[in-house]
C-alpha positions as YAML, in Angstrom:
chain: A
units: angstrom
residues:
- id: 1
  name: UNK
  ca: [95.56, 82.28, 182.15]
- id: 2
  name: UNK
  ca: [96.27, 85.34, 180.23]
- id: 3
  name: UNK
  ca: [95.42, 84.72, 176.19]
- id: 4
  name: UNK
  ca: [96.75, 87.06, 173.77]
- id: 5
  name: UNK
  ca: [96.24, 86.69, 169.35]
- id: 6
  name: UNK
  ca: [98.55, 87.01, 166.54]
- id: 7
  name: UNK
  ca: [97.19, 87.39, 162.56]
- id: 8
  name: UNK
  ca: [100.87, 85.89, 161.87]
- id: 9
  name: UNK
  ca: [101.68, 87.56, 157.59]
- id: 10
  name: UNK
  ca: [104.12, 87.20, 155.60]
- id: 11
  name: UNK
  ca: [105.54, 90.72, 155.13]
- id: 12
  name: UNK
  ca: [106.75, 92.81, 152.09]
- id: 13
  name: UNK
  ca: [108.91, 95.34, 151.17]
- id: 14
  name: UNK
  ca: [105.89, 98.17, 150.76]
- id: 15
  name: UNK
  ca: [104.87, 99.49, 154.24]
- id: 16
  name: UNK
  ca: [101.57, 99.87, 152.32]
- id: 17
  name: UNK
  ca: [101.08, 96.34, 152.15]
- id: 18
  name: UNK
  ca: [100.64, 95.91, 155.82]
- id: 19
  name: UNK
  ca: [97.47, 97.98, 156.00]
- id: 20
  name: UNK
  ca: [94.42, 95.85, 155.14]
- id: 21
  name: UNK
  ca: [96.06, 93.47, 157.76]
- id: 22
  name: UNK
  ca: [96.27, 95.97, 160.38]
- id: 23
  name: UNK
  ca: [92.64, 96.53, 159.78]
- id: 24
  name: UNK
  ca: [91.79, 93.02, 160.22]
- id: 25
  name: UNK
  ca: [94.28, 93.61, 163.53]
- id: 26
  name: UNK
  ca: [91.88, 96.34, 164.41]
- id: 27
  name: UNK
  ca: [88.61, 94.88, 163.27]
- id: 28
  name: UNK
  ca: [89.58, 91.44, 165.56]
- id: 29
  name: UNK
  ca: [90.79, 93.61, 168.28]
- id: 30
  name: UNK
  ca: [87.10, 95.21, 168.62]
- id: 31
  name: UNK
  ca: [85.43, 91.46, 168.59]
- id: 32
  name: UNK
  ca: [87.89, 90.61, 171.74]
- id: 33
  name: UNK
  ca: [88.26, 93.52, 173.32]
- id: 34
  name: UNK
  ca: [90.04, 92.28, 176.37]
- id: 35
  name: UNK
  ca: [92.18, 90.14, 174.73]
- id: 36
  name: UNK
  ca: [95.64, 91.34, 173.30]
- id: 37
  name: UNK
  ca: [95.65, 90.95, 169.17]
- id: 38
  name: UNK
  ca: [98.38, 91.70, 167.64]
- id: 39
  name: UNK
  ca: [100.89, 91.32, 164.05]
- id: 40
  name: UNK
  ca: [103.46, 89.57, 163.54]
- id: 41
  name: UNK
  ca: [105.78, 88.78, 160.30]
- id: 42
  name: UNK
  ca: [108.01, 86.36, 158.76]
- id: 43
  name: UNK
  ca: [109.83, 88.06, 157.10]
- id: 44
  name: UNK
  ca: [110.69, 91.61, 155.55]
- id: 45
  name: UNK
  ca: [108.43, 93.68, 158.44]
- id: 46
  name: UNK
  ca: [108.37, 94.18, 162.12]
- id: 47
  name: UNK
  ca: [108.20, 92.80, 164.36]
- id: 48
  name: UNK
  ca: [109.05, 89.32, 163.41]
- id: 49
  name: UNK
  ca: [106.95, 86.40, 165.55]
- id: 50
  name: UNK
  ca: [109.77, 85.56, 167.45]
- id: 51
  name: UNK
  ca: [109.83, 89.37, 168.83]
- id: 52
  name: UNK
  ca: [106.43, 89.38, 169.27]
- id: 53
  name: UNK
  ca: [106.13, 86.20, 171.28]
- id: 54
  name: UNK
  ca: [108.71, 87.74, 173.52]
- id: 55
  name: UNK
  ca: [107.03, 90.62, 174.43]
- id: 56
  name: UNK
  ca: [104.07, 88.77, 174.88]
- id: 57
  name: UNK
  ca: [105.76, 85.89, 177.14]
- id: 58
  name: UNK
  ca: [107.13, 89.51, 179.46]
- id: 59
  name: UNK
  ca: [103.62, 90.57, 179.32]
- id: 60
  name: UNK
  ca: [102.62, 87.59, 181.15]
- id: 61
  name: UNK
  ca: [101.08, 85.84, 178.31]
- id: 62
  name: UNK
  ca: [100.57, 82.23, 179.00]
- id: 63
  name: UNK
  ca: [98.14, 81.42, 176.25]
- id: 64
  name: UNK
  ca: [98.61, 82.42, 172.71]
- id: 65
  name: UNK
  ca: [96.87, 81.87, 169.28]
- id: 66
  name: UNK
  ca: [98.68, 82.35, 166.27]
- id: 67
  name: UNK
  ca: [96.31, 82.90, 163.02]
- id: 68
  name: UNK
  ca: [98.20, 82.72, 159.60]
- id: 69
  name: UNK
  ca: [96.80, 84.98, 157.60]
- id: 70
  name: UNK
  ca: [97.77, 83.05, 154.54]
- id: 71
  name: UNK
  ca: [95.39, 81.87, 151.68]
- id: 72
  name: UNK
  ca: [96.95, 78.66, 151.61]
- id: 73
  name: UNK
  ca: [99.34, 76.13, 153.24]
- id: 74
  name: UNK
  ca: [102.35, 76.61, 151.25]
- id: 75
  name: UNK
  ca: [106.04, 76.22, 151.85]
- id: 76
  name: UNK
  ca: [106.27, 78.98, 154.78]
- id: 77
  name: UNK
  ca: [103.40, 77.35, 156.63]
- id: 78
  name: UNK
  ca: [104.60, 73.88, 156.19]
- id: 79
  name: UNK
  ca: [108.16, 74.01, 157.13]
- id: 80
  name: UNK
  ca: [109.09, 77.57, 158.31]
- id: 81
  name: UNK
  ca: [106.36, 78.04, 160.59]
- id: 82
  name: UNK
  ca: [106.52, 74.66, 162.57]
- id: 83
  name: UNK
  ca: [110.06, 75.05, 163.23]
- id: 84
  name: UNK
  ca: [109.64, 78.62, 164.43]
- id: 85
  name: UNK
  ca: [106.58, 77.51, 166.65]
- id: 86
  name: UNK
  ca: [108.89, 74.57, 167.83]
- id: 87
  name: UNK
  ca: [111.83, 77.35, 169.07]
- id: 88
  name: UNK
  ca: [109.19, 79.41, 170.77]
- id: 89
  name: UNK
  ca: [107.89, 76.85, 172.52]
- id: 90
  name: UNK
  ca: [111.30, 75.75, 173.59]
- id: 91
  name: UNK
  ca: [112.29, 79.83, 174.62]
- id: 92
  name: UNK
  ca: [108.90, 79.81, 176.28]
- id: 93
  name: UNK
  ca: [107.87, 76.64, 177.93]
- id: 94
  name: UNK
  ca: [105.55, 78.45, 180.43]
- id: 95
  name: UNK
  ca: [103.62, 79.51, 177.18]
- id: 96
  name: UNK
  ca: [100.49, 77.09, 175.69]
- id: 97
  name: UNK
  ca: [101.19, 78.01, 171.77]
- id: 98
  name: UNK
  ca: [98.29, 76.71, 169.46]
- id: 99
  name: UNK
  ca: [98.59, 77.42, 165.50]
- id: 100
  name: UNK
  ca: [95.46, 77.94, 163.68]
- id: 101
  name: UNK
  ca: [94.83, 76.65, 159.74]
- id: 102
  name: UNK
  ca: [95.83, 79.35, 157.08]
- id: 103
  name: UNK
  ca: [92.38, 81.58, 157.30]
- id: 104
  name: UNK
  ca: [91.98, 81.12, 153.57]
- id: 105
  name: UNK
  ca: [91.07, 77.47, 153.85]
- id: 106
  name: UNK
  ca: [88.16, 78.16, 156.12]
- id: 107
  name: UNK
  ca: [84.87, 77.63, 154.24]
- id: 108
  name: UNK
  ca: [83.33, 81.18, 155.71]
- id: 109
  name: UNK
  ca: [86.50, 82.84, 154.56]
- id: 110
  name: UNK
  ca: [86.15, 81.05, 151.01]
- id: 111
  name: UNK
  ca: [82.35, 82.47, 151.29]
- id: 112
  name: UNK
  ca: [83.54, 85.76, 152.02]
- id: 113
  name: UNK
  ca: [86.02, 85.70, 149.34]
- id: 114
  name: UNK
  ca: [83.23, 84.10, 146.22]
- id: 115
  name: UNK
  ca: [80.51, 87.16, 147.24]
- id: 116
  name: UNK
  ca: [83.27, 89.57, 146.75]
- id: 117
  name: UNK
  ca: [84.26, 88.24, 143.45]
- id: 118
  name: UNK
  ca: [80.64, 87.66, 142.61]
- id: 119
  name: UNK
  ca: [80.20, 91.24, 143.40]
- id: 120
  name: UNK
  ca: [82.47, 92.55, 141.00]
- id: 121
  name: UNK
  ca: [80.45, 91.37, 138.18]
...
C-alpha cells in the first residue's frame, strides 16, 4: 500500500495566503519523510483536490489521508467536502480515501492555539 497526505485549505485570492500552510506542508513533510504530503484547495488556488487526487491515484497512491485544515466544521466541510470525497472515491475506486476532523477541533491544536494567545499578553 502506498499512503500519501493532503492538508486539504480553502484557498484565497492572495498567493500570500497560502504560505503558513505550505509551511505546515513542509513542517509535516519532515515528520513523514517517506510519505508524500501535499496541498490541495477548494477553491480559488491550485491545484484543486480533485487534481491532486489524480495525480496521486497515477502515482500509484492507494491510500490517502485528507486533513482539513479548517478551524471548524462549517458549510464547506459539511456538504462540499463529502460530496467531493464521494466523486473521488467513485473516479478512484482502487483508492482507500479517509477524511480527518477539521485540525482546529483537536484539543492539542486548541492547546497550541490558547499558549499562543496567552503569549501575546
Amino acid at each position: 500500500m502506498t499512503r500519501a497526505l493532503i492538508l486539504f485549505a480553502h484557498g484565497a485570492r492572495a498567493a500570500t495566503w497560502a504560505e503558513p500552510f505550505e509551511r505546515l506542508r513542509e513542517l509535516t513533510q519532515a515528520r513523514v519523510p517517506d510519505v508524500p504530503v501535499s496541498l490541495a484547495f477548494l477553491e480559488l488556488m491550485e491545484p484543486r483536490l480533485p487534481e491532486r487526487v489524480a495525480e496521486l491515484a497515477a502515482q500509484g497512491v492507494t491510500a490517502l489521508t485528507v486533513v482539513p485544515v479548517f478551524l471548524g466544521q462549517g458549510g464547506h466541510l459539511l456538504r462540499d467536502l463529502p460530496l467531493i470525497v464521494e466523486e473521488l472515491r467513485r473516479d478512484h475506486p482502487g483508492m482507500h480515501i479517509t477524511v480527518s476532523g477539521a485540525v482546529g477541533e483537536d484539543d492539542s491544536v486548541l492547546a497550541a492555539m490558547t499558549d499562543f494567545c496567552v503569549a501575546q499578553l
